mmCIF file of C-alpha atoms in Angstrom:
data_model
loop_
_atom_site.group_PDB
_atom_site.id
_atom_site.type_symbol
_atom_site.label_atom_id
_atom_site.label_comp_id
_atom_site.label_asym_id
_atom_site.label_seq_id
_atom_site.Cartn_x
_atom_site.Cartn_y
_atom_site.Cartn_z
ATOM 1 C CA MET A 23 8.849 -12.757 6.928
ATOM 2 C CA ILE A 24 9.641 -13.392 10.607
ATOM 3 C CA ALA A 25 12.372 -15.937 11.256
ATOM 4 C CA ALA A 26 11.182 -18.792 13.448
ATOM 5 C CA GLY A 27 14.067 -18.386 15.876
ATOM 6 C CA ALA A 28 13.457 -14.743 16.700
ATOM 7 C CA THR A 29 11.746 -13.663 19.912
ATOM 8 C CA ALA A 30 8.890 -11.171 20.048
ATOM 9 C CA LEU A 31 11.251 -8.618 21.613
ATOM 10 C CA GLU A 32 13.714 -9.083 18.780
ATOM 11 C CA VAL A 33 10.982 -8.614 16.176
ATOM 12 C CA ASP A 34 9.876 -5.402 17.894
ATOM 13 C CA ALA A 35 13.497 -4.264 17.994
ATOM 14 C CA MET A 36 13.823 -4.948 14.261
ATOM 15 C CA ARG A 37 10.812 -2.753 13.542
ATOM 16 C CA ARG A 38 12.471 -0.029 15.576
ATOM 17 C CA ALA A 39 15.748 -0.578 13.717
ATOM 18 C CA LEU A 40 13.957 -0.009 10.416
ATOM 19 C CA GLU A 41 12.554 3.243 11.795
ATOM 20 C CA LEU A 42 16.054 4.305 12.799
ATOM 21 C CA ALA A 43 17.450 3.365 9.396
ATOM 22 C CA ALA A 44 15.047 5.816 7.757
ATOM 23 C CA HIS A 45 16.977 8.684 9.363
ATOM 24 C CA GLY A 46 19.951 7.950 7.126
ATOM 25 C CA PRO A 47 20.495 9.442 3.647
ATOM 26 C CA ALA A 48 18.280 7.823 1.007
ATOM 27 C CA LYS A 49 20.799 8.344 -1.784
ATOM 28 C CA GLY A 50 24.449 7.496 -2.232
ATOM 29 C CA VAL A 51 26.659 4.435 -2.272
ATOM 30 C CA ASN A 52 25.846 3.314 1.271
ATOM 31 C CA PRO A 53 22.640 1.660 2.512
ATOM 32 C CA ARG A 54 20.387 3.017 5.222
ATOM 33 C CA VAL A 55 20.894 0.750 8.238
ATOM 34 C CA GLY A 56 19.536 0.833 11.774
ATOM 35 C CA CYS A 57 20.597 -1.048 14.894
ATOM 36 C CA VAL A 58 19.049 -1.683 18.314
ATOM 37 C CA ILE A 59 21.018 -3.296 21.137
ATOM 38 C CA LEU A 60 19.102 -5.295 23.725
ATOM 39 C CA SER A 61 20.379 -6.211 27.172
ATOM 40 C CA PRO A 62 20.426 -9.886 28.193
ATOM 41 C CA GLU A 63 17.067 -9.144 29.854
ATOM 42 C CA GLY A 64 15.618 -7.774 26.597
ATOM 43 C CA ASP A 65 15.700 -4.061 27.411
ATOM 44 C CA VAL A 66 16.804 -1.526 24.803
ATOM 45 C CA ILE A 67 20.162 -0.152 25.934
ATOM 46 C CA ALA A 68 21.365 1.593 22.761
ATOM 47 C CA GLU A 69 20.263 2.609 19.288
ATOM 48 C CA GLY A 70 22.124 3.804 16.224
ATOM 49 C CA TRP A 71 21.958 4.323 12.479
ATOM 50 C CA HIS A 72 24.284 4.973 9.582
ATOM 51 C CA ARG A 73 24.525 8.648 8.648
ATOM 52 C CA GLY A 74 26.341 8.311 5.329
ATOM 53 C CA ALA A 75 29.668 7.490 3.700
ATOM 54 C CA GLY A 76 32.624 7.820 6.033
ATOM 55 C CA THR A 77 30.548 7.834 9.214
ATOM 56 C CA ALA A 78 30.149 5.039 11.747
ATOM 57 C CA HIS A 79 28.014 2.113 10.643
ATOM 58 C CA ALA A 80 24.791 1.545 12.556
ATOM 59 C CA GLU A 81 26.240 -1.152 14.832
ATOM 60 C CA VAL A 82 29.274 0.933 15.763
ATOM 61 C CA ASP A 83 27.087 4.015 16.210
ATOM 62 C CA ALA A 84 24.922 2.107 18.676
ATOM 63 C CA LEU A 85 27.918 0.621 20.514
ATOM 64 C CA SER A 86 29.444 4.082 20.862
ATOM 65 C CA ARG A 87 26.563 5.041 23.153
ATOM 66 C CA LEU A 88 27.559 2.375 25.687
ATOM 67 C CA ALA A 89 30.345 2.293 28.209
ATOM 68 C CA PRO A 90 33.025 -0.399 27.725
ATOM 69 C CA GLY A 91 31.640 -3.747 28.827
ATOM 70 C CA ASP A 92 27.977 -2.718 28.723
ATOM 71 C CA ALA A 93 27.333 -4.729 25.549
ATOM 72 C CA ARG A 94 28.692 -7.976 26.970
ATOM 73 C CA GLY A 95 26.029 -10.668 26.598
ATOM 74 C CA ALA A 96 23.749 -8.304 24.671
ATOM 75 C CA THR A 97 21.836 -8.862 21.423
ATOM 76 C CA ALA A 98 22.387 -6.593 18.440
ATOM 77 C CA VAL A 99 19.371 -6.291 16.135
ATOM 78 C CA VAL A 100 20.347 -4.791 12.778
ATOM 79 C CA THR A 101 18.538 -4.352 9.464
ATOM 80 C CA LEU A 102 21.477 -5.529 7.311
ATOM 81 C CA GLU A 103 24.008 -8.297 7.928
ATOM 82 C CA PRO A 104 27.009 -6.774 9.755
ATOM 83 C CA CYS A 105 29.781 -6.046 7.285
ATOM 84 C CA ASN A 106 33.005 -8.031 7.174
ATOM 85 C CA HIS A 107 35.386 -5.680 5.392
ATOM 86 C CA LEU A 108 37.720 -2.813 6.134
ATOM 87 C CA GLY A 109 36.727 0.339 4.262
ATOM 88 C CA ARG A 110 36.539 3.856 5.631
ATOM 89 C CA THR A 111 35.459 2.163 8.849
ATOM 90 C CA GLY A 112 36.327 -1.212 10.363
ATOM 91 C CA PRO A 113 34.308 -4.429 10.058
ATOM 92 C CA CYS A 114 31.131 -4.257 12.116
ATOM 93 C CA ALA A 115 31.298 -8.005 12.760
ATOM 94 C CA VAL A 116 34.620 -7.504 14.536
ATOM 95 C CA ALA A 117 33.292 -4.535 16.525
ATOM 96 C CA LEU A 118 30.397 -6.632 17.789
ATOM 97 C CA ILE A 119 32.671 -9.532 18.709
ATOM 98 C CA GLU A 120 35.096 -7.261 20.561
ATOM 99 C CA ALA A 121 32.220 -5.620 22.436
ATOM 100 C CA GLY A 122 31.154 -9.012 23.770
ATOM 101 C CA VAL A 123 27.794 -9.164 21.991
ATOM 102 C CA ALA A 124 26.381 -12.676 22.415
ATOM 103 C CA ARG A 125 23.700 -12.674 19.722
ATOM 104 C CA VAL A 126 23.091 -10.870 16.416
ATOM 105 C CA VAL A 127 19.738 -10.733 14.656
ATOM 106 C CA TYR A 128 19.570 -9.255 11.142
ATOM 107 C CA ALA A 129 17.005 -8.890 8.367
ATOM 108 C CA VAL A 130 18.781 -8.999 4.995
ATOM 109 C CA ALA A 131 22.051 -10.606 3.948
ATOM 110 C CA ASP A 132 24.720 -8.227 2.671
ATOM 111 C CA PRO A 133 25.046 -8.848 -1.104
ATOM 112 C CA GLY A 134 28.461 -7.203 -1.425
ATOM 113 C CA ASP A 135 31.396 -9.253 -2.712
ATOM 114 C CA HIS A 136 33.753 -7.588 -0.223
ATOM 115 C CA SER A 137 31.411 -6.703 2.640
ATOM 116 C CA SER A 138 29.471 -9.965 3.037
ATOM 117 C CA GLY A 139 30.454 -12.810 5.328
ATOM 118 C CA GLY A 140 29.830 -11.024 8.584
ATOM 119 C CA ALA A 141 27.397 -13.670 9.813
ATOM 120 C CA ASP A 142 29.932 -16.449 9.258
ATOM 121 C CA ARG A 143 32.589 -14.478 11.069
ATOM 122 C CA LEU A 144 30.274 -13.932 14.009
ATOM 123 C CA ARG A 145 29.351 -17.610 14.199
ATOM 124 C CA ALA A 146 33.017 -18.588 14.048
ATOM 125 C CA ALA A 147 33.584 -16.406 17.112
ATOM 126 C CA GLY A 148 30.793 -18.150 19.010
ATOM 127 C CA VAL A 149 28.117 -15.492 18.510
ATOM 128 C CA SER A 150 24.552 -16.737 17.996
ATOM 129 C CA VAL A 151 23.159 -15.425 14.689
ATOM 130 C CA GLU A 152 19.548 -15.262 13.493
ATOM 131 C CA ALA A 153 18.951 -14.154 9.889
ATOM 132 C CA GLY A 154 15.848 -13.126 7.942
ATOM 133 C CA VAL A 155 13.866 -11.355 10.661
ATOM 134 C CA LEU A 156 11.335 -9.035 8.907
ATOM 135 C CA GLU A 157 13.234 -9.770 5.720
ATOM 136 C CA ASP A 158 10.391 -8.754 3.399
ATOM 137 C CA GLU A 159 9.996 -5.365 5.070
ATOM 138 C CA ALA A 160 13.736 -4.736 4.992
ATOM 139 C CA GLU A 161 13.979 -5.854 1.340
ATOM 140 C CA ALA A 162 11.281 -3.343 0.407
ATOM 141 C CA PHE A 163 12.940 -0.595 2.435
ATOM 142 C CA LEU A 164 16.355 -1.211 0.847
ATOM 143 C CA ALA A 165 15.020 -2.096 -2.618
ATOM 144 C CA ASP A 166 16.942 0.493 -4.645
ATOM 145 C CA TRP A 167 20.239 -0.033 -2.820
ATOM 146 C CA LEU A 168 19.916 -3.816 -2.938
ATOM 147 C CA PHE A 169 19.158 -3.729 -6.671
ATOM 148 C CA ALA A 170 22.306 -1.705 -7.366
ATOM 149 C CA ALA A 171 24.402 -3.842 -5.008
ATOM 150 C CA ARG A 172 23.211 -7.105 -6.563
ATOM 151 C CA THR A 173 23.374 -6.064 -10.225
ATOM 152 C CA GLY A 174 26.174 -3.511 -10.212
ATOM 153 C CA ARG A 175 23.960 -0.946 -11.938
ATOM 154 C CA PRO A 176 21.042 1.367 -11.168
ATOM 155 C CA HIS A 177 17.411 0.416 -11.643
ATOM 156 C CA VAL A 178 16.375 1.778 -15.051
ATOM 157 C CA THR A 179 12.936 3.215 -15.781
ATOM 158 C CA VAL A 180 12.177 4.271 -19.357
ATOM 159 C CA LYS A 181 9.376 6.776 -19.785
ATOM 160 C CA TRP A 182 7.649 8.244 -22.789
ATOM 161 C CA ALA A 183 4.421 10.068 -23.572
ATOM 162 C CA SER A 184 2.678 9.161 -26.819
ATOM 163 C CA SER A 185 -0.539 9.185 -28.763
ATOM 164 C CA LEU A 186 -2.671 6.067 -28.867
ATOM 165 C CA ASP A 187 -0.979 5.171 -32.142
ATOM 166 C CA GLY A 188 2.451 5.297 -30.518
ATOM 167 C CA ARG A 189 3.687 8.640 -31.847
ATOM 168 C CA VAL A 190 5.748 10.949 -29.659
ATOM 169 C CA ALA A 191 5.678 13.980 -31.958
ATOM 170 C CA ALA A 192 3.936 15.394 -35.004
ATOM 171 C CA ALA A 193 5.525 15.620 -38.454
ATOM 172 C CA ASP A 194 7.049 19.022 -37.614
ATOM 173 C CA GLY A 195 8.664 17.596 -34.472
ATOM 174 C CA SER A 196 6.325 19.340 -32.020
ATOM 175 C CA SER A 197 5.382 17.311 -28.949
ATOM 176 C CA ARG A 198 4.072 19.834 -26.404
ATOM 177 C CA TRP A 199 1.793 18.746 -25.089
ATOM 178 C CA ILE A 200 0.673 15.277 -26.089
ATOM 179 C CA THR A 201 -0.498 14.531 -22.553
ATOM 180 C CA GLY A 202 -2.414 16.734 -20.158
ATOM 181 C CA PRO A 203 -1.537 18.508 -16.893
ATOM 182 C CA ALA A 204 -2.234 15.546 -14.581
ATOM 183 C CA ALA A 205 0.177 13.317 -16.501
ATOM 184 C CA ARG A 206 2.866 16.008 -16.461
ATOM 185 C CA VAL A 207 2.502 16.453 -12.705
ATOM 186 C CA ASP A 208 2.935 12.706 -12.273
ATOM 187 C CA VAL A 209 6.098 12.746 -14.392
ATOM 188 C CA HIS A 210 7.651 15.489 -12.282
ATOM 189 C CA ARG A 211 6.743 13.633 -9.085
ATOM 190 C CA ARG A 212 8.462 10.530 -10.406
ATOM 191 C CA ARG A 213 11.486 12.519 -11.538
ATOM 192 C CA ALA A 214 11.904 13.680 -7.950
ATOM 193 C CA LEU A 215 11.894 10.065 -6.769
ATOM 194 C CA ALA A 216 14.759 9.100 -9.093
ATOM 195 C CA ASP A 217 18.456 9.569 -8.407
ATOM 196 C CA ALA A 218 19.161 10.562 -12.014
ATOM 197 C CA ILE A 219 17.311 11.615 -15.154
ATOM 198 C CA ALA A 220 18.814 10.676 -18.515
ATOM 199 C CA VAL A 221 18.508 12.014 -22.050
ATOM 200 C CA GLY A 222 20.554 11.850 -25.212
ATOM 201 C CA THR A 223 22.446 14.729 -26.744
ATOM 202 C CA GLY A 224 19.854 14.865 -29.515
ATOM 203 C CA THR A 225 17.188 15.785 -26.979
ATOM 204 C CA VAL A 226 19.466 18.382 -25.386
ATOM 205 C CA LEU A 227 20.169 20.026 -28.744
ATOM 206 C CA ALA A 228 16.576 19.857 -29.986
ATOM 207 C CA ASP A 229 14.596 20.696 -26.851
ATOM 208 C CA ASP A 230 17.083 22.359 -24.460
ATOM 209 C CA PRO A 231 15.466 20.674 -21.401
ATOM 210 C CA SER A 232 16.147 21.741 -17.835
ATOM 211 C CA LEU A 233 15.761 18.136 -16.559
ATOM 212 C CA THR A 234 14.463 19.332 -13.214
ATOM 213 C CA ALA A 235 11.523 18.154 -11.105
ATOM 214 C CA ARG A 236 9.006 20.937 -10.586
ATOM 215 C CA ASP A 237 5.656 21.533 -8.897
ATOM 216 C CA ASP A 238 2.477 22.929 -10.437
ATOM 217 C CA ASP A 239 3.815 26.476 -10.152
ATOM 218 C CA GLY A 240 7.088 25.645 -11.875
ATOM 219 C CA ASP A 241 9.117 25.803 -8.665
ATOM 220 C CA LEU A 242 11.821 23.203 -8.021
ATOM 221 C CA LEU A 243 10.852 20.299 -5.812
ATOM 222 C CA PRO A 244 13.101 19.612 -2.792
ATOM 223 C CA SER A 245 14.633 16.483 -4.351
ATOM 224 C CA GLN A 246 16.269 16.851 -7.773
ATOM 225 C CA PRO A 247 17.604 14.048 -10.004
ATOM 226 C CA VAL A 248 21.152 14.275 -11.299
ATOM 227 C CA PRO A 249 21.048 15.039 -15.049
ATOM 228 C CA VAL A 250 22.808 12.477 -17.239
ATOM 229 C CA VAL A 251 23.450 13.059 -20.938
ATOM 230 C CA PHE A 252 24.369 10.178 -23.256
ATOM 231 C CA GLY A 253 26.212 10.920 -26.486
ATOM 232 C CA ARG A 254 29.376 12.384 -27.934
ATOM 233 C CA ARG A 255 28.077 15.721 -29.185
ATOM 234 C CA PRO A 256 28.953 18.567 -26.814
ATOM 235 C CA VAL A 257 26.317 20.241 -24.676
ATOM 236 C CA PRO A 258 26.097 23.957 -25.636
ATOM 237 C CA ASP A 259 27.526 26.346 -23.046
ATOM 238 C CA GLY A 260 24.225 28.202 -22.820
ATOM 239 C CA ALA A 261 22.051 25.109 -22.345
ATOM 240 C CA ARG A 262 19.428 25.225 -19.620
ATOM 241 C CA LEU A 263 21.193 22.251 -18.043
ATOM 242 C CA ALA A 264 23.832 24.708 -16.817
ATOM 243 C CA ALA A 265 21.286 26.058 -14.317
ATOM 244 C CA HIS A 266 20.458 22.634 -12.893
ATOM 245 C CA PRO A 267 21.140 22.238 -9.138
ATOM 246 C CA HIS A 268 23.447 19.281 -9.964
ATOM 247 C CA ASP A 269 26.280 19.152 -12.467
ATOM 248 C CA ALA A 270 25.423 17.055 -15.510
ATOM 249 C CA VAL A 271 27.121 13.687 -15.918
ATOM 250 C CA LEU A 272 28.247 13.182 -19.527
ATOM 251 C CA LEU A 273 28.570 9.623 -20.871
ATOM 252 C CA THR A 274 29.236 8.412 -24.400
ATOM 253 C CA GLY A 275 26.429 5.832 -24.520
ATOM 254 C CA GLU A 276 28.606 3.506 -26.581
ATOM 255 C CA ASP A 277 28.542 0.864 -23.825
ATOM 256 C CA LEU A 278 25.393 1.381 -21.796
ATOM 257 C CA ALA A 279 26.202 -1.415 -19.344
ATOM 258 C CA ALA A 280 29.561 0.169 -18.535
ATOM 259 C CA ASP A 281 27.959 3.608 -18.295
ATOM 260 C CA LEU A 282 25.369 2.319 -15.830
ATOM 261 C CA ALA A 283 28.096 0.669 -13.754
ATOM 262 C CA ALA A 284 29.880 4.026 -13.631
ATOM 263 C CA LEU A 285 26.697 5.691 -12.399
ATOM 264 C CA ALA A 286 26.321 3.024 -9.695
ATOM 265 C CA ARG A 287 29.839 3.784 -8.494
ATOM 266 C CA ARG A 288 28.718 7.399 -8.079
ATOM 267 C CA GLY A 289 25.961 6.213 -5.742
ATOM 268 C CA ILE A 290 23.156 6.523 -8.311
ATOM 269 C CA ARG A 291 20.663 3.749 -7.645
ATOM 270 C CA SER A 292 17.849 4.662 -10.047
ATOM 271 C CA VAL A 293 17.785 6.262 -13.493
ATOM 272 C CA PHE A 294 14.726 7.809 -15.138
ATOM 273 C CA VAL A 295 15.288 7.690 -18.906
ATOM 274 C CA GLU A 296 13.356 10.387 -20.754
ATOM 275 C CA GLY A 297 15.694 10.928 -23.658
ATOM 276 C CA GLY A 298 13.547 10.297 -26.704
ATOM 277 C CA PRO A 299 13.111 7.308 -29.054
ATOM 278 C CA THR A 300 16.801 6.800 -29.821
ATOM 279 C CA LEU A 301 17.885 6.452 -26.195
ATOM 280 C CA ALA A 302 14.804 4.444 -25.193
ATOM 281 C CA THR A 303 15.413 2.046 -28.069
ATOM 282 C CA SER A 304 19.079 1.653 -27.120
ATOM 283 C CA PHE A 305 18.222 0.706 -23.535
ATOM 284 C CA LEU A 306 15.477 -1.677 -24.627
ATOM 285 C CA ALA A 307 17.662 -3.340 -27.238
ATOM 286 C CA ALA A 308 20.442 -3.791 -24.670
ATOM 287 C CA GLY A 309 18.074 -5.485 -22.216
ATOM 288 C CA LEU A 310 18.774 -2.840 -19.582
ATOM 289 C CA VAL A 311 15.228 -1.687 -18.839
ATOM 290 C CA ASP A 312 13.579 -2.701 -15.567
ATOM 291 C CA GLU A 313 10.384 -0.673 -15.810
ATOM 292 C CA LEU A 314 8.396 1.110 -18.512
ATOM 293 C CA LEU A 315 6.152 4.107 -17.845
ATOM 294 C CA VAL A 316 4.035 4.861 -20.899
ATOM 295 C CA TYR A 317 1.719 7.868 -20.760
ATOM 296 C CA LEU A 318 -0.982 7.470 -23.419
ATOM 297 C CA ALA A 319 -3.056 10.394 -24.633
ATOM 298 C CA PRO A 320 -6.396 9.878 -26.436
ATOM 299 C CA VAL A 321 -5.146 11.455 -29.658
ATOM 300 C CA LEU A 322 -4.043 10.159 -33.055
ATOM 301 C CA ILE A 323 -1.066 11.672 -34.865
ATOM 302 C CA GLY A 324 0.158 9.193 -37.460
ATOM 303 C CA GLY A 325 3.463 9.510 -39.235
ATOM 304 C CA PRO A 326 6.898 8.084 -38.557
ATOM 305 C CA ARG A 327 7.783 9.555 -35.163
ATOM 306 C CA LEU A 328 7.357 6.390 -33.106
ATOM 307 C CA ALA A 329 8.114 6.059 -29.415
ATOM 308 C CA VAL A 330 10.472 3.129 -30.062
ATOM 309 C CA GLY A 331 12.676 2.392 -33.045
ATOM 310 C CA ASP A 332 13.939 -0.878 -34.471
ATOM 311 C CA LEU A 333 14.471 -3.505 -31.764
ATOM 312 C CA GLY A 334 15.614 -6.192 -34.152
ATOM 313 C CA VAL A 335 12.391 -8.192 -33.890
ATOM 314 C CA PRO A 336 12.016 -10.230 -37.116
ATOM 315 C CA ALA A 337 8.836 -12.070 -36.105
ATOM 316 C CA ILE A 338 6.069 -11.745 -33.524
ATOM 317 C CA ALA A 339 7.509 -14.713 -31.663
ATOM 318 C CA ASP A 340 10.603 -12.614 -30.987
ATOM 319 C CA ALA A 341 8.685 -9.652 -29.552
ATOM 320 C CA HIS A 342 9.780 -8.201 -26.213
ATOM 321 C CA ARG A 343 7.163 -9.487 -23.773
ATOM 322 C CA LEU A 344 6.118 -7.360 -20.805
ATOM 323 C CA GLU A 345 4.333 -7.887 -17.504
ATOM 324 C CA LEU A 346 1.527 -5.378 -17.060
ATOM 325 C CA ALA A 347 1.915 -4.091 -13.506
ATOM 326 C CA ALA A 348 -0.642 -1.287 -13.363
ATOM 327 C CA VAL A 349 -2.840 1.057 -15.382
ATOM 328 C CA GLU A 350 -3.728 4.441 -13.911
ATOM 329 C CA ARG A 351 -5.993 7.172 -15.225
ATOM 330 C CA LEU A 352 -4.502 10.666 -15.041
ATOM 331 C CA GLY A 353 -7.073 13.163 -16.212
ATOM 332 C CA ASP A 354 -7.853 12.213 -19.815
ATOM 333 C CA ASP A 355 -4.657 10.170 -20.133
ATOM 334 C CA LEU A 356 -3.568 6.691 -19.109
ATOM 335 C CA LEU A 357 -0.345 5.614 -17.446
ATOM 336 C CA VAL A 358 0.679 2.053 -18.276
ATOM 337 C CA ILE A 359 3.354 0.551 -16.017
ATOM 338 C CA ALA A 360 5.045 -2.590 -17.275
ATOM 339 C CA HIS A 361 8.144 -4.686 -16.651
ATOM 340 C CA PRO A 362 10.121 -6.882 -19.034
ATOM 341 C CA VAL A 363 9.359 -10.564 -18.592
ATOM 342 C CA VAL A 364 12.213 -12.388 -16.886
ATOM 343 C CA PRO A 365 11.999 -16.209 -17.162
ATOM 344 C CA GLY A 366 11.609 -17.851 -13.757
ATOM 345 C CA ARG A 367 10.686 -14.644 -11.949
ATOM 346 C CA ALA A 368 7.239 -14.124 -10.460
ATOM 347 C CA PRO A 369 5.306 -11.126 -11.825
ATOM 348 C CA ARG A 370 6.105 -7.898 -10.019
ATOM 349 C CA ALA A 371 3.857 -5.100 -8.871
ATOM 350 C CA ALA A 372 4.578 -1.539 -9.886
ATOM 351 C CA THR A 373 7.566 0.006 -8.124
ATOM 352 C CA PRO A 374 6.160 1.622 -4.969
ATOM 353 C CA ASP A 375 6.622 5.310 -4.287
ATOM 354 C CA THR A 376 8.821 5.749 -1.239
ATOM 355 C CA THR A 377 8.389 9.484 -0.751
ATOM 356 C CA THR A 378 5.612 11.995 -1.258
ATOM 357 C CA PRO A 379 7.291 14.852 -3.239
ATOM 358 C CA PRO A 380 5.522 15.664 -6.728
ATOM 359 C CA GLU A 381 5.923 15.659 -19.749
ATOM 360 C CA GLY A 382 7.803 18.446 -19.782
ATOM 361 C CA ASN A 383 11.369 19.606 -20.033
#
């Protein structure tokens, strides 16, 4: 979306600001933000972006490249509403006012309880403000951070691999490999896209997973999810998790909403739940699942080892309804991507991949 009050130069500057924002860290508690400062004549006189927690915000970074007074009468074009709170750094709204900026154009409103309000503060100081410029593009770019900021928890994807009859293991407990190589490659690629990968202690004790993202040769991919283990049973000292590039986060799982909030405070924006039927069922029953990835193999197993346990559904009318977002063929297997139905919300497409890095343990 392009706001009606924005000029062509401001729209171009916003596209550049989004490019600058991409230089910032994609993970952590802070958003990736870019800023372009235009002279009163419309020329670019400074650019900046946020480099991570504790560093200058994009607006201040851009202003720092100008001599005192050079920003007077200028326009600041920024991907996120300038903040209005004092944290590790000062309020960006105040920095822009003090620099003499005459106009601020931004894409997405800041959803933070403490950091929002920058636009109102700017207007109160006599600064012209235009909101919503390239809002759709900025929303997509900041999707994971905005989700965590708006909900107070990470985006949760639950994944399982099963037979066509919904079994995740044979009677003896064996499950390697229900799906084929192409499906397993896809899982590892998606693991690398997530901030964290979660299992229960039962899976750790039974399977001793490494919870890493690996390529076809078994080598670690550049981006690794933080391992999260839910449950009260201790993780054995010699578990393969000990060799993971990141220290495991241990949570009780007794209050999943509180546990997810704790992960969000650590800067974890997305969680990939792979932890077996018990953990998947717990997340589904708690209404804390945002996306389902179901890898279906053309095999029949039978028996009791179902992908999902009791969800407390007494009648078909009470079934958990899903939006089917996509179906992909991966070798001989199918990947079904679905989202829980949320009343009043338009159907969503599958979550887009935002990087290009690539069932197994």
